[in-house]
Amino acid sequence: MDPLKVGQHVVIGENVTFGENVVIGHNVIIYDGVQIGSGVMIQDNAIIGKQPARAKNSILPEVKQLPAAIIGSGCTIGTSSIIYANAIIADDVFVADLATIRERVTIGEKTIVGRGVAVENDCKVGVKCKLETNAYITAYSELGDYVFVAPYVVTTNDNYLARSSERYDHFKGVTIHDGGRVGANATILPGKTIGKDGTVAAGSVVTKDVEPEMLVVGSPAKPLRQVPESQLLRNQ
């Protein structure tokens, strides 16, 4: 295999570095300074290293120019996915089609970011996590290792629904500790924590912290029972 295989209509910025055996599909854009490891596959229409644009009324700090994105070895970057500047993607991460990974995000080794998943700015995702189709990870969230997030999960970070300046003092993402699991269509309210091996049933609304190794169910979510021993991370 050639050290670098490039499709048609590809734009590669200045000072981009590649490892060995990198394959780039058609219509890909790679911005200045991006670092790409060995054995990486970048599929059609992907965009890597995009600088963020800030709305005039955004509460996010204004940044003129962020450092370049870094893509580790063995990664797959899916069709039409977007990885912003200052994102760091570790080795062997799989980013599926139409996913978005925003600025100042880190993704740990061997994590799967599913189709249409959005990981907003300033998030940290651990190793061997699985974020399934169309899950939404809100800004300023932190996910530990071996976290499972099912399709259409919504996490939130603004208790005041963008209406008053008081919200700036309470703006906070969610925290999911190692082995935490969240079922399909669940909603997690701002600042809530899911303890190690805590589990949220499908369709639940989490309004309070979830204790380690506890299964919560309902809207609002309430403890149902302990997670079975056979399902705990330490017994896998």
Coordinates of C-alpha atoms in Angstrom, one line a residue:
M1 CA 0.0 0.0 0.0
D2 CA 1.2 3.5 -0.8
P3 CA 2.1 5.6 2.3
L4 CA -0.7 8.0 1.4
K5 CA -3.7 7.3 -0.8
V6 CA -5.8 10.4 -1.7
G7 CA -9.1 10.5 -3.5
Q8 CA -10.4 13.2 -5.8
H9 CA -11.1 16.9 -4.9
V10 CA -9.2 16.6 -1.6
V11 CA -8.0 19.8 0.1
I12 CA -5.0 19.4 2.5
G13 CA -3.8 22.5 4.3
E14 CA -0.3 23.5 5.2
N15 CA 1.9 21.6 7.6
V16 CA -0.4 18.6 7.8
T17 CA 1.5 15.5 8.9
F18 CA 0.6 11.8 8.1
G19 CA 1.8 8.5 9.4
E20 CA 2.1 5.4 7.1
N21 CA -0.8 3.8 5.2
V22 CA -3.3 6.6 5.4
V23 CA -6.3 6.4 3.0
I24 CA -8.3 9.6 2.3
G25 CA -11.6 9.5 0.4
H26 CA -13.1 12.0 -2.0
N27 CA -14.0 15.6 -1.2
V28 CA -12.2 15.6 2.2
I29 CA -10.9 18.8 3.8
I30 CA -8.0 18.7 6.2
Y31 CA -7.1 22.1 7.7
D32 CA -3.6 23.4 8.5
G33 CA -1.4 21.7 11.0
V34 CA -3.6 18.6 11.6
Q35 CA -1.6 15.5 12.8
I36 CA -2.8 12.2 11.5
G37 CA -1.3 8.9 12.6
S38 CA -0.6 5.6 10.8
G39 CA -3.3 3.3 9.4
V40 CA -6.0 5.9 9.4
M41 CA -9.0 5.8 7.0
I42 CA -10.8 9.1 6.3
Q43 CA -13.9 8.6 4.3
D44 CA -15.6 10.8 1.8
N45 CA -16.7 14.4 2.6
A46 CA -15.1 14.4 6.1
I47 CA -13.8 17.6 7.5
I48 CA -10.9 17.6 10.0
G49 CA -9.5 20.6 11.9
K50 CA -12.3 23.0 11.3
Q51 CA -12.0 26.2 13.4
P52 CA -15.3 26.9 15.3
A53 CA -17.5 29.9 14.5
R54 CA -19.0 31.7 17.5
A55 CA -22.5 33.2 17.6
K56 CA -22.5 36.8 18.8
N57 CA -24.7 35.9 21.8
S58 CA -22.8 32.7 22.7
I59 CA -21.6 32.3 26.3
L60 CA -18.6 30.4 25.0
P61 CA -15.3 32.3 25.3
E62 CA -14.1 33.9 22.1
V63 CA -11.0 32.2 20.6
K64 CA -9.2 33.6 17.6
Q65 CA -7.3 30.5 16.6
L66 CA -7.3 27.0 18.2
P67 CA -4.5 24.5 17.9
A68 CA -4.8 21.8 15.2
A69 CA -6.7 18.6 15.6
I70 CA -4.8 15.3 16.3
I71 CA -6.0 12.0 15.0
G72 CA -4.3 8.9 16.4
S73 CA -3.2 5.8 14.6
G74 CA -5.7 3.1 13.5
C75 CA -8.7 5.5 13.5
T76 CA -11.6 5.5 11.1
I77 CA -13.3 8.9 10.3
G78 CA -16.7 8.3 8.7
T79 CA -18.3 9.9 5.8
S80 CA -19.4 13.5 6.3
S81 CA -18.2 13.6 9.8
I82 CA -16.6 16.8 11.2
I83 CA -13.8 17.0 13.7
Y84 CA -13.0 20.5 15.0
A85 CA -9.7 22.1 15.8
N86 CA -8.1 21.2 19.1
A87 CA -9.9 17.9 19.2
I88 CA -7.6 15.0 20.2
I89 CA -8.7 11.5 19.0
A90 CA -6.7 8.7 20.5
D91 CA -5.6 5.5 18.7
D92 CA -8.1 3.0 17.2
V93 CA -11.2 5.3 17.6
F94 CA -14.1 4.7 15.2
V95 CA -16.0 7.8 14.2
A96 CA -19.1 6.8 12.2
D97 CA -20.8 8.8 9.4
L98 CA -22.2 12.2 10.1
A99 CA -20.7 12.4 13.6
T100 CA -19.5 15.8 15.0
I101 CA -16.7 16.2 17.5
R102 CA -16.2 19.7 18.7
E103 CA -13.2 21.8 19.8
R104 CA -11.3 20.9 22.9
V105 CA -12.7 17.4 23.0
T106 CA -10.6 14.3 23.9
I107 CA -11.7 10.8 22.9
G108 CA -10.0 7.8 24.5
E109 CA -8.6 4.8 22.8
K110 CA -10.9 2.3 21.1
T111 CA -14.0 4.3 21.7
I112 CA -16.8 4.2 19.1
V113 CA -18.6 7.4 18.2
G114 CA -21.7 6.3 16.4
R115 CA -23.6 7.6 13.4
G116 CA -24.9 11.2 13.9
V117 CA -23.5 11.5 17.4
A118 CA -22.6 15.0 18.6
V119 CA -19.9 15.5 21.2
E120 CA -20.0 19.2 22.0
N121 CA -17.1 21.4 23.1
D122 CA -14.9 20.9 26.1
C123 CA -15.9 17.2 26.7
K124 CA -13.7 14.3 27.8
V125 CA -14.6 10.8 26.7
G126 CA -12.7 7.8 28.1
V127 CA -11.4 4.6 26.6
K128 CA -13.5 1.8 25.1
C129 CA -16.8 3.8 25.3
K130 CA -19.7 3.3 23.0
L131 CA -21.8 6.3 22.0
E132 CA -24.6 5.0 19.8
T133 CA -26.6 6.6 16.9
N134 CA -27.7 10.2 17.4
A135 CA -26.7 10.5 21.0
Y136 CA -26.0 14.1 22.2
I137 CA -23.2 14.7 24.6
T138 CA -23.6 18.3 25.9
A139 CA -20.7 20.8 26.3
Y140 CA -18.5 20.5 29.5
S141 CA -19.4 16.8 30.1
E142 CA -17.0 14.1 31.2
L143 CA -17.4 10.4 30.5
G144 CA -15.2 7.8 32.1
D145 CA -14.0 4.5 30.6
Y146 CA -16.3 1.8 29.3
V147 CA -19.3 4.1 29.3
F148 CA -22.3 3.0 27.1
V149 CA -24.7 5.6 25.8
A150 CA -27.6 4.2 23.7
P151 CA -29.3 5.9 20.7
Y152 CA -31.0 9.2 21.1
V153 CA -29.8 9.9 24.6
V154 CA -29.9 13.6 25.4
T155 CA -27.6 15.3 28.0
T156 CA -28.1 18.9 29.0
N157 CA -26.1 21.7 30.7
D158 CA -28.4 24.7 31.1
N159 CA -31.0 24.8 33.9
Y160 CA -32.3 28.2 32.8
L161 CA -33.0 27.3 29.2
A162 CA -30.9 30.2 27.9
R163 CA -33.1 32.9 29.4
S164 CA -31.3 34.7 32.2
S165 CA -27.8 35.7 33.0
E166 CA -28.0 33.7 36.3
R167 CA -27.6 30.6 34.2
Y168 CA -23.9 31.4 33.6
D169 CA -23.1 30.6 37.3
H170 CA -24.8 27.2 37.0
F171 CA -23.8 26.1 33.5
K172 CA -22.5 22.5 33.9
G173 CA -22.4 19.4 31.8
V174 CA -23.0 15.8 33.0
T175 CA -20.6 13.3 34.5
I176 CA -20.8 9.6 33.8
H177 CA -18.2 7.5 35.8
D178 CA -16.5 4.3 34.6
G179 CA -19.0 1.6 33.4
G180 CA -22.0 3.9 33.5
R181 CA -24.8 3.0 31.1
V182 CA -27.7 5.0 29.7
G183 CA -30.6 3.5 27.8
A184 CA -32.2 4.7 24.6
N185 CA -34.1 8.1 24.7
A186 CA -33.1 8.9 28.3
T187 CA -32.5 12.5 29.2
I188 CA -29.9 13.6 31.8
L189 CA -30.4 17.1 33.3
P190 CA -27.6 19.6 33.8
G191 CA -24.8 18.9 36.3
K192 CA -26.0 15.4 37.2
T193 CA -23.6 12.6 37.9
I194 CA -24.0 8.9 37.2
G195 CA -21.8 6.9 39.5
K196 CA -19.6 4.0 38.6
D197 CA -21.6 1.2 37.0
G198 CA -24.8 3.3 37.5
T199 CA -27.5 2.5 34.9
V200 CA -30.3 4.6 33.5
A201 CA -33.2 2.7 32.0
A202 CA -34.5 3.6 28.5
G203 CA -36.8 6.7 28.4
S204 CA -35.9 7.8 31.9
V205 CA -35.4 11.5 32.9
V206 CA -32.5 11.9 35.4
T207 CA -33.1 14.8 37.8
K208 CA -30.9 13.6 40.6
D209 CA -27.5 12.0 40.8
V210 CA -27.4 8.2 40.2
E211 CA -25.6 6.2 42.9
P212 CA -22.9 3.7 41.9
E213 CA -24.2 0.3 40.8
M214 CA -27.8 1.5 41.0
L215 CA -30.4 1.0 38.3
V216 CA -32.8 4.0 38.0
V217 CA -36.1 4.0 36.1
G218 CA -38.8 6.5 35.2
S219 CA -39.6 10.2 34.9
P220 CA -38.3 11.4 37.2
A221 CA -35.8 8.5 37.5
K222 CA -35.9 6.7 40.8
P223 CA -33.8 3.8 42.1
L224 CA -35.3 0.4 41.2
R225 CA -32.6 -2.1 42.3
Q226 CA -28.9 -2.8 42.4
V227 CA -27.2 -3.6 39.1
P228 CA -26.7 -7.4 39.0
E229 CA -23.2 -8.6 40.0
S230 CA -22.8 -10.3 36.6
Q231 CA -23.2 -6.9 34.9
L232 CA -20.7 -4.9 36.9
L233 CA -17.6 -3.7 35.2
R234 CA -15.3 -5.5 37.6
N235 CA -16.8 -8.8 36.7
Q236 CA -16.4 -8.6 33.0

